[in-house]
PDB file of C-alpha atoms in Angstrom:
ATOM      1  CA  ASP A   1     -11.689   9.728 -13.683  1.00  0.00           C
ATOM      2  CA  ALA A   2     -11.901   6.010 -13.083  1.00  0.00           C
ATOM      3  CA  GLY A   3      -9.509   4.655 -10.510  1.00  0.00           C
ATOM      4  CA  VAL A   4      -7.786   1.285 -10.489  1.00  0.00           C
ATOM      5  CA  ILE A   5     -10.381  -1.370 -11.182  1.00  0.00           C
ATOM      6  CA  GLN A   6     -10.053  -4.858  -9.776  1.00  0.00           C
ATOM      7  CA  SER A   7     -12.213  -7.913 -10.228  1.00  0.00           C
ATOM      8  CA  PRO A   8     -13.622  -9.910  -8.651  1.00  0.00           C
ATOM      9  CA  ARG A   9     -14.219  -8.111  -5.352  1.00  0.00           C
ATOM     10  CA  HIS A  10     -14.741 -11.426  -3.609  1.00  0.00           C
ATOM     11  CA  GLU A  11     -13.824 -14.943  -4.603  1.00  0.00           C
ATOM     12  CA  VAL A  12     -14.491 -18.135  -2.727  1.00  0.00           C
ATOM     13  CA  THR A  13     -13.024 -21.275  -4.178  1.00  0.00           C
ATOM     14  CA  GLU A  14     -12.053 -24.802  -3.297  1.00  0.00           C
ATOM     15  CA  MET A  15      -8.476 -25.855  -2.700  1.00  0.00           C
ATOM     16  CA  GLY A  16      -6.837 -26.938  -5.936  1.00  0.00           C
ATOM     17  CA  GLN A  17      -8.869 -24.660  -8.176  1.00  0.00           C
ATOM     18  CA  GLU A  18      -7.370 -22.017 -10.424  1.00  0.00           C
ATOM     19  CA  VAL A  19      -7.950 -18.399  -9.438  1.00  0.00           C
ATOM     20  CA  THR A  20      -7.507 -15.412 -11.726  1.00  0.00           C
ATOM     21  CA  LEU A  21      -7.549 -11.864 -10.383  1.00  0.00           C
ATOM     22  CA  ARG A  22      -7.787  -8.963 -12.795  1.00  0.00           C
ATOM     23  CA  CYS A  23      -6.676  -5.377 -12.727  1.00  0.00           C
ATOM     24  CA  LYS A  24      -7.156  -2.354 -14.931  1.00  0.00           C
ATOM     25  CA  PRO A  25      -4.747   0.441 -13.970  1.00  0.00           C
ATOM     26  CA  ILE A  26      -5.467   4.122 -14.279  1.00  0.00           C
ATOM     27  CA  SER A  27      -5.148   5.184 -17.894  1.00  0.00           C
ATOM     28  CA  GLY A  28      -1.694   6.580 -18.627  1.00  0.00           C
ATOM     29  CA  HIS A  29      -0.015   5.060 -15.595  1.00  0.00           C
ATOM     30  CA  ASN A  30       3.111   3.123 -16.490  1.00  0.00           C
ATOM     31  CA  SER A  31       3.788   1.151 -13.318  1.00  0.00           C
ATOM     32  CA  LEU A  32       1.576  -1.578 -11.892  1.00  0.00           C
ATOM     33  CA  PHE A  33       1.925  -3.373  -8.578  1.00  0.00           C
ATOM     34  CA  TRP A  34       0.341  -6.450  -7.015  1.00  0.00           C
ATOM     35  CA  TYR A  35       0.257  -6.571  -3.205  1.00  0.00           C
ATOM     36  CA  ARG A  36      -1.121  -9.189  -0.851  1.00  0.00           C
ATOM     37  CA  GLN A  37      -2.497  -8.308   2.583  1.00  0.00           C
ATOM     38  CA  THR A  38      -2.890 -10.744   5.460  1.00  0.00           C
ATOM     39  CA  MET A  39      -3.209 -10.245   9.189  1.00  0.00           C
ATOM     40  CA  MET A  40       0.008 -12.098   9.856  1.00  0.00           C
ATOM     41  CA  ARG A  41       2.260 -10.596   7.196  1.00  0.00           C
ATOM     42  CA  GLY A  42       0.704  -7.213   6.483  1.00  0.00           C
ATOM     43  CA  LEU A  43       1.105  -5.764   2.998  1.00  0.00           C
ATOM     44  CA  GLU A  44       3.561  -7.686   0.848  1.00  0.00           C
ATOM     45  CA  LEU A  45       4.633  -6.767  -2.654  1.00  0.00           C
ATOM     46  CA  LEU A  46       4.245  -9.735  -4.955  1.00  0.00           C
ATOM     47  CA  ILE A  47       5.380  -8.281  -8.270  1.00  0.00           C
ATOM     48  CA  TYR A  48       5.536  -5.019 -10.135  1.00  0.00           C
ATOM     49  CA  PHE A  49       5.714  -3.977 -13.753  1.00  0.00           C
ATOM     50  CA  ASN A  50       7.119  -0.925 -15.476  1.00  0.00           C
ATOM     51  CA  ASN A  51       5.864  -0.303 -19.004  1.00  0.00           C
ATOM     52  CA  ASN A  52       4.343  -3.794 -18.992  1.00  0.00           C
ATOM     53  CA  VAL A  53       7.665  -5.459 -18.167  1.00  0.00           C
ATOM     54  CA  PRO A  54       8.047  -7.352 -14.873  1.00  0.00           C
ATOM     55  CA  ILE A  55      10.741  -5.655 -12.813  1.00  0.00           C
ATOM     56  CA  ASP A  56      10.712  -7.457  -9.499  1.00  0.00           C
ATOM     57  CA  ASP A  57       8.880 -10.710  -8.860  1.00  0.00           C
ATOM     58  CA  SER A  58      10.882 -11.721  -5.813  1.00  0.00           C
ATOM     59  CA  GLY A  59       7.768 -11.494  -3.681  1.00  0.00           C
ATOM     60  CA  MET A  60       5.865 -14.113  -5.629  1.00  0.00           C
ATOM     61  CA  PRO A  61       5.485 -16.945  -3.111  1.00  0.00           C
ATOM     62  CA  GLU A  62       6.096 -19.883  -5.394  1.00  0.00           C
ATOM     63  CA  ASP A  63       5.532 -21.274  -8.833  1.00  0.00           C
ATOM     64  CA  ARG A  64       1.827 -21.538  -8.208  1.00  0.00           C
ATOM     65  CA  PHE A  65       1.642 -17.770  -8.625  1.00  0.00           C
ATOM     66  CA  SER A  66       2.033 -16.048 -11.971  1.00  0.00           C
ATOM     67  CA  ALA A  67       1.329 -12.536 -13.199  1.00  0.00           C
ATOM     68  CA  LYS A  68       1.048 -11.054 -16.641  1.00  0.00           C
ATOM     69  CA  MET A  69       0.607  -7.646 -18.132  1.00  0.00           C
ATOM     70  CA  PRO A  70      -0.148  -8.129 -21.822  1.00  0.00           C
ATOM     71  CA  ASN A  71      -0.803  -4.444 -22.384  1.00  0.00           C
ATOM     72  CA  ALA A  72      -0.805  -1.129 -20.566  1.00  0.00           C
ATOM     73  CA  SER A  73      -4.423  -1.404 -19.504  1.00  0.00           C
ATOM     74  CA  PHE A  74      -4.690  -4.908 -18.108  1.00  0.00           C
ATOM     75  CA  SER A  75      -2.949  -7.293 -15.733  1.00  0.00           C
ATOM     76  CA  THR A  76      -3.775 -10.657 -14.219  1.00  0.00           C
ATOM     77  CA  LEU A  77      -2.570 -12.527 -11.171  1.00  0.00           C
ATOM     78  CA  LYS A  78      -3.145 -16.249 -11.365  1.00  0.00           C
ATOM     79  CA  ILE A  79      -2.894 -18.877  -8.659  1.00  0.00           C
ATOM     80  CA  GLN A  80      -2.878 -22.494  -9.777  1.00  0.00           C
ATOM     81  CA  PRO A  81      -3.511 -24.619  -7.815  1.00  0.00           C
ATOM     82  CA  SER A  82      -4.885 -22.531  -4.970  1.00  0.00           C
ATOM     83  CA  GLU A  83      -4.334 -23.446  -1.314  1.00  0.00           C
ATOM     84  CA  PRO A  84      -6.034 -22.271   1.896  1.00  0.00           C
ATOM     85  CA  ARG A  85      -2.917 -20.294   2.856  1.00  0.00           C
ATOM     86  CA  ASP A  86      -3.447 -18.137  -0.229  1.00  0.00           C
ATOM     87  CA  SER A  87      -6.530 -16.643   1.407  1.00  0.00           C
ATOM     88  CA  ALA A  88      -5.902 -12.905   1.588  1.00  0.00           C
ATOM     89  CA  VAL A  89      -6.839  -9.569   0.096  1.00  0.00           C
ATOM     90  CA  TYR A  90      -4.977  -8.903  -3.131  1.00  0.00           C
ATOM     91  CA  PHE A  91      -4.467  -5.288  -4.129  1.00  0.00           C
ATOM     92  CA  CYS A  92      -3.507  -3.880  -7.465  1.00  0.00           C
ATOM     93  CA  ALA A  93      -2.017  -0.391  -7.625  1.00  0.00           C
ATOM     94  CA  SER A  94      -0.697   1.854 -10.351  1.00  0.00           C
ATOM     95  CA  SER A  95       1.446   4.951 -10.576  1.00  0.00           C
ATOM     96  CA  LEU A  96       2.850   7.375 -13.096  1.00  0.00           C
ATOM     97  CA  LYS A  97       6.580   7.994 -13.018  1.00  0.00           C
ATOM     98  CA  ALA A  98       6.469  11.717 -13.600  1.00  0.00           C
ATOM     99  CA  THR A  99       4.323  12.573 -10.586  1.00  0.00           C
ATOM    100  CA  THR A 100       4.530  12.882  -6.848  1.00  0.00           C
ATOM    101  CA  GLY A 101       5.253   9.245  -6.284  1.00  0.00           C
ATOM    102  CA  GLU A 102       2.137   7.824  -4.679  1.00  0.00           C
ATOM    103  CA  LEU A 103       0.487   4.605  -5.672  1.00  0.00           C
ATOM    104  CA  PHE A 104      -3.219   4.539  -6.438  1.00  0.00           C
ATOM    105  CA  PHE A 105      -4.880   1.410  -5.159  1.00  0.00           C
ATOM    106  CA  GLY A 106      -7.857  -0.579  -6.307  1.00  0.00           C
ATOM    107  CA  GLU A 107     -10.452  -1.780  -3.835  1.00  0.00           C
ATOM    108  CA  GLY A 108      -8.825  -5.175  -3.548  1.00  0.00           C
ATOM    109  CA  SER A 109      -9.963  -8.721  -4.239  1.00  0.00           C
ATOM    110  CA  ARG A 110     -10.730 -10.810  -1.178  1.00  0.00           C
ATOM    111  CA  LEU A 111      -9.831 -14.426  -1.852  1.00  0.00           C
ATOM    112  CA  THR A 112     -10.987 -17.281   0.341  1.00  0.00           C
ATOM    113  CA  VAL A 113      -9.706 -20.748  -0.431  1.00  0.00           C
ATOM    114  CA  LEU A 114     -11.576 -23.499   1.387  1.00  0.00           C
TER     115      LEU A 114
ATOM    116  CA  ALA B   1      16.933  -3.173   1.822  1.00  0.00           C
ATOM    117  CA  GLN B   2      14.641  -0.459   3.018  1.00  0.00           C
ATOM    118  CA  THR B   3      12.455  -1.165   6.023  1.00  0.00           C
ATOM    119  CA  VAL B   4       9.612   0.692   7.680  1.00  0.00           C
ATOM    120  CA  THR B   5       8.737   0.204  11.339  1.00  0.00           C
ATOM    121  CA  GLN B   6       5.538   1.124  13.107  1.00  0.00           C
ATOM    122  CA  SER B   7       6.078   0.117  16.692  1.00  0.00           C
ATOM    123  CA  GLN B   8       2.578   0.815  18.021  1.00  0.00           C
ATOM    124  CA  PRO B   9       0.041  -1.744  16.766  1.00  0.00           C
ATOM    125  CA  GLU B  10      -2.928   0.095  18.240  1.00  0.00           C
ATOM    126  CA  MET B  11      -3.862   3.507  19.591  1.00  0.00           C
ATOM    127  CA  SER B  12      -7.012   5.231  20.682  1.00  0.00           C
ATOM    128  CA  VAL B  13      -7.993   8.879  20.884  1.00  0.00           C
ATOM    129  CA  GLN B  14     -10.989  10.836  22.035  1.00  0.00           C
ATOM    130  CA  GLU B  15     -13.007  12.654  19.428  1.00  0.00           C
ATOM    131  CA  ALA B  16     -11.715  16.227  18.908  1.00  0.00           C
ATOM    132  CA  GLU B  17      -8.362  15.393  20.525  1.00  0.00           C
ATOM    133  CA  THR B  18      -4.967  15.133  18.868  1.00  0.00           C
ATOM    134  CA  VAL B  19      -3.055  11.928  18.291  1.00  0.00           C
ATOM    135  CA  THR B  20       0.406  11.208  16.911  1.00  0.00           C
ATOM    136  CA  LEU B  21       1.314   8.027  15.061  1.00  0.00           C
ATOM    137  CA  SER B  22       4.971   7.103  14.926  1.00  0.00           C
ATOM    138  CA  CYS B  23       7.033   5.630  12.120  1.00  0.00           C
ATOM    139  CA  THR B  24      10.715   5.027  11.575  1.00  0.00           C
ATOM    140  CA  TYR B  25      12.458   3.794   8.479  1.00  0.00           C
ATOM    141  CA  ASP B  26      15.838   2.644   7.362  1.00  0.00           C
ATOM    142  CA  THR B  27      17.473   3.557   4.080  1.00  0.00           C
ATOM    143  CA  SER B  28      20.831   4.510   2.659  1.00  0.00           C
ATOM    144  CA  GLU B  29      19.227   6.663  -0.008  1.00  0.00           C
ATOM    145  CA  SER B  30      19.137  10.441   0.209  1.00  0.00           C
ATOM    146  CA  ASP B  31      16.175  11.041  -2.080  1.00  0.00           C
ATOM    147  CA  TYR B  32      12.889   9.296  -1.440  1.00  0.00           C
ATOM    148  CA  TYR B  33       9.220   9.721  -0.661  1.00  0.00           C
ATOM    149  CA  LEU B  34       7.363   8.962   2.545  1.00  0.00           C
ATOM    150  CA  PHE B  35       3.641   8.416   2.782  1.00  0.00           C
ATOM    151  CA  TRP B  36       0.856   7.780   5.213  1.00  0.00           C
ATOM    152  CA  TYR B  37      -1.999   5.693   3.882  1.00  0.00           C
ATOM    153  CA  LYS B  38      -5.311   5.106   5.627  1.00  0.00           C
ATOM    154  CA  GLN B  39      -7.308   1.899   5.310  1.00  0.00           C
ATOM    155  CA  PRO B  40     -10.856   2.124   6.724  1.00  0.00           C
ATOM    156  CA  PRO B  41     -13.025  -0.972   7.164  1.00  0.00           C
ATOM    157  CA  SER B  42     -14.007  -0.687   3.513  1.00  0.00           C
ATOM    158  CA  ARG B  43     -10.357  -1.765   2.913  1.00  0.00           C
ATOM    159  CA  GLN B  44      -9.702   0.928   0.308  1.00  0.00           C
ATOM    160  CA  MET B  45      -6.146   2.281   0.631  1.00  0.00           C
ATOM    161  CA  ILE B  46      -6.356   6.057   0.759  1.00  0.00           C
ATOM    162  CA  LEU B  47      -3.410   8.423   0.628  1.00  0.00           C
ATOM    163  CA  VAL B  48      -3.410  10.747   3.629  1.00  0.00           C
ATOM    164  CA  ILE B  49      -0.217  12.720   3.138  1.00  0.00           C
ATOM    165  CA  ARG B  50       3.128  12.578   1.349  1.00  0.00           C
ATOM    166  CA  GLN B  51       6.577  14.019   2.057  1.00  0.00           C
ATOM    167  CA  GLU B  52       9.500  14.362  -0.313  1.00  0.00           C
ATOM    168  CA  ALA B  53      12.777  13.826   1.522  1.00  0.00           C
ATOM    169  CA  TYR B  54      14.457  16.822  -0.080  1.00  0.00           C
ATOM    170  CA  LYS B  55      11.863  19.176   1.371  1.00  0.00           C
ATOM    171  CA  GLN B  56      12.695  20.483   4.819  1.00  0.00           C
ATOM    172  CA  GLN B  57       9.205  21.805   5.411  1.00  0.00           C
ATOM    173  CA  ASN B  58       6.823  19.336   6.979  1.00  0.00           C
ATOM    174  CA  ALA B  59       3.815  18.443   4.855  1.00  0.00           C
ATOM    175  CA  THR B  60       0.305  19.361   6.010  1.00  0.00           C
ATOM    176  CA  GLU B  61      -3.120  18.442   4.685  1.00  0.00           C
ATOM    177  CA  ASN B  62      -5.920  20.076   6.632  1.00  0.00           C
ATOM    178  CA  ARG B  63      -6.055  18.262  10.001  1.00  0.00           C
ATOM    179  CA  PHE B  64      -3.126  16.006   9.111  1.00  0.00           C
ATOM    180  CA  SER B  65       0.505  16.998   9.455  1.00  0.00           C
ATOM    181  CA  VAL B  66       3.813  15.206   9.675  1.00  0.00           C
ATOM    182  CA  ASN B  67       6.974  15.622  11.681  1.00  0.00           C
ATOM    183  CA  PHE B  68       9.732  14.571   9.324  1.00  0.00           C
ATOM    184  CA  GLN B  69      13.139  14.145  10.926  1.00  0.00           C
ATOM    185  CA  LYS B  70      15.467  13.032   8.142  1.00  0.00           C
ATOM    186  CA  ALA B  71      18.578  12.523  10.242  1.00  0.00           C
ATOM    187  CA  ALA B  72      16.652  10.443  12.759  1.00  0.00           C
ATOM    188  CA  LYS B  73      14.750   8.664   9.960  1.00  0.00           C
ATOM    189  CA  SER B  74      11.505   9.402  11.678  1.00  0.00           C
ATOM    190  CA  PHE B  75       8.173  10.273  10.075  1.00  0.00           C
ATOM    191  CA  SER B  76       5.276  10.739  12.468  1.00  0.00           C
ATOM    192  CA  LEU B  77       1.703  11.666  11.592  1.00  0.00           C
ATOM    193  CA  LYS B  78      -0.309  14.065  13.715  1.00  0.00           C
ATOM    194  CA  ILE B  79      -4.080  14.060  13.466  1.00  0.00           C
ATOM    195  CA  SER B  80      -5.694  17.127  14.986  1.00  0.00           C
ATOM    196  CA  ASP B  81      -9.350  17.439  15.989  1.00  0.00           C
ATOM    197  CA  SER B  82      -9.846  13.687  15.561  1.00  0.00           C
ATOM    198  CA  GLN B  83     -13.129  12.627  14.004  1.00  0.00           C
ATOM    199  CA  LEU B  84     -14.984   9.330  14.102  1.00  0.00           C
ATOM    200  CA  GLY B  85     -14.218   8.899  10.417  1.00  0.00           C
ATOM    201  CA  ASP B  86     -10.500   8.854  11.176  1.00  0.00           C
ATOM    202  CA  ALA B  87     -10.849   5.409  12.710  1.00  0.00           C
ATOM    203  CA  ALA B  88      -8.877   3.078  10.460  1.00  0.00           C
ATOM    204  CA  MET B  89      -5.619   1.241   9.936  1.00  0.00           C
ATOM    205  CA  TYR B  90      -2.780   3.629   9.165  1.00  0.00           C
ATOM    206  CA  PHE B  91       0.234   2.554   7.177  1.00  0.00           C
ATOM    207  CA  CYS B  92       3.524   4.356   6.882  1.00  0.00           C
ATOM    208  CA  ALA B  93       5.305   3.743   3.573  1.00  0.00           C
ATOM    209  CA  TYR B  94       8.596   4.483   1.856  1.00  0.00           C
ATOM    210  CA  ARG B  95       9.438   4.739  -1.801  1.00  0.00           C
ATOM    211  CA  ARG B  96      12.762   5.371  -3.442  1.00  0.00           C
ATOM    212  CA  TRP B  97      12.992   8.422  -5.631  1.00  0.00           C
ATOM    213  CA  GLY B  98      12.459   7.795  -9.303  1.00  0.00           C
ATOM    214  CA  GLY B  99       8.777   7.102  -9.581  1.00  0.00           C
ATOM    215  CA  SER B 100       9.064   3.529 -10.754  1.00  0.00           C
ATOM    216  CA  GLU B 101       9.992   1.887  -7.519  1.00  0.00           C
ATOM    217  CA  LYS B 102       7.953  -0.249  -5.181  1.00  0.00           C
ATOM    218  CA  LEU B 103       6.290   1.050  -2.038  1.00  0.00           C
ATOM    219  CA  VAL B 104       7.548  -0.525   1.207  1.00  0.00           C
ATOM    220  CA  PHE B 105       4.946  -0.570   3.967  1.00  0.00           C
ATOM    221  CA  GLY B 106       5.097  -0.754   7.716  1.00  0.00           C
ATOM    222  CA  LYS B 107       2.927  -3.292   9.538  1.00  0.00           C
ATOM    223  CA  GLY B 108       0.220  -0.740  10.184  1.00  0.00           C
ATOM    224  CA  MET B 109      -1.453   0.689  13.254  1.00  0.00           C
ATOM    225  CA  LYS B 110      -5.110   0.509  14.212  1.00  0.00           C
ATOM    226  CA  LEU B 111      -6.539   3.827  15.348  1.00  0.00           C
ATOM    227  CA  THR B 112      -9.751   3.885  17.358  1.00  0.00           C
ATOM    228  CA  VAL B 113     -11.619   7.148  17.864  1.00  0.00           C
ATOM    229  CA  ASN B 114     -13.852   7.236  20.923  1.00  0.00           C
ATOM    230  CA  PRO B 115     -16.920   9.497  20.956  1.00  0.00           C
TER     231      PRO B 115
END
């Protein structure tokens, strides 16, 4: 079975540019999570969705960040405009409610903003 | 709010020896999950072991076992017969019962395995 698929794996961009990160959760999973990982702050939850509906976006840093989940098989995290402090690894994860509770993670998207 | 604390940022162990990673958490809930995730240099987050809070028996997965002390809110991971491939960042994590809740992570701990 395919796991959580994220793209791109690596992104290097200039400050001020728009960045879009994409995620395809595991088929049948009904919860999707976006995490950000940095050395200083560790793993931070940005936002999560249940059944495509955003439940908690309190971790989204500011209005420059937005996330959507138009359907059960796709989500995007957009940063506009990007800043150097947004440089991090962004993980997408999914889970199924009626299971043993763990999240399944994608391989992450490493973002570098110059 | 729930919090997870990993007080040791780094540890090292000799190959074939045993090492214990500590984790404490804070919650007012009675039903929840606890996890240990491993993140090797490839950065993939890999589930090592899980524990349901209602289960008194400590979880084991091959060389990995936990010591779950619910009253003390402690959840340590023991790695037996350490292998070079165990070298990684290890994250302790908490999740409220219900299956639709977020995972709260500790800061992580870097484990080095010496040959």
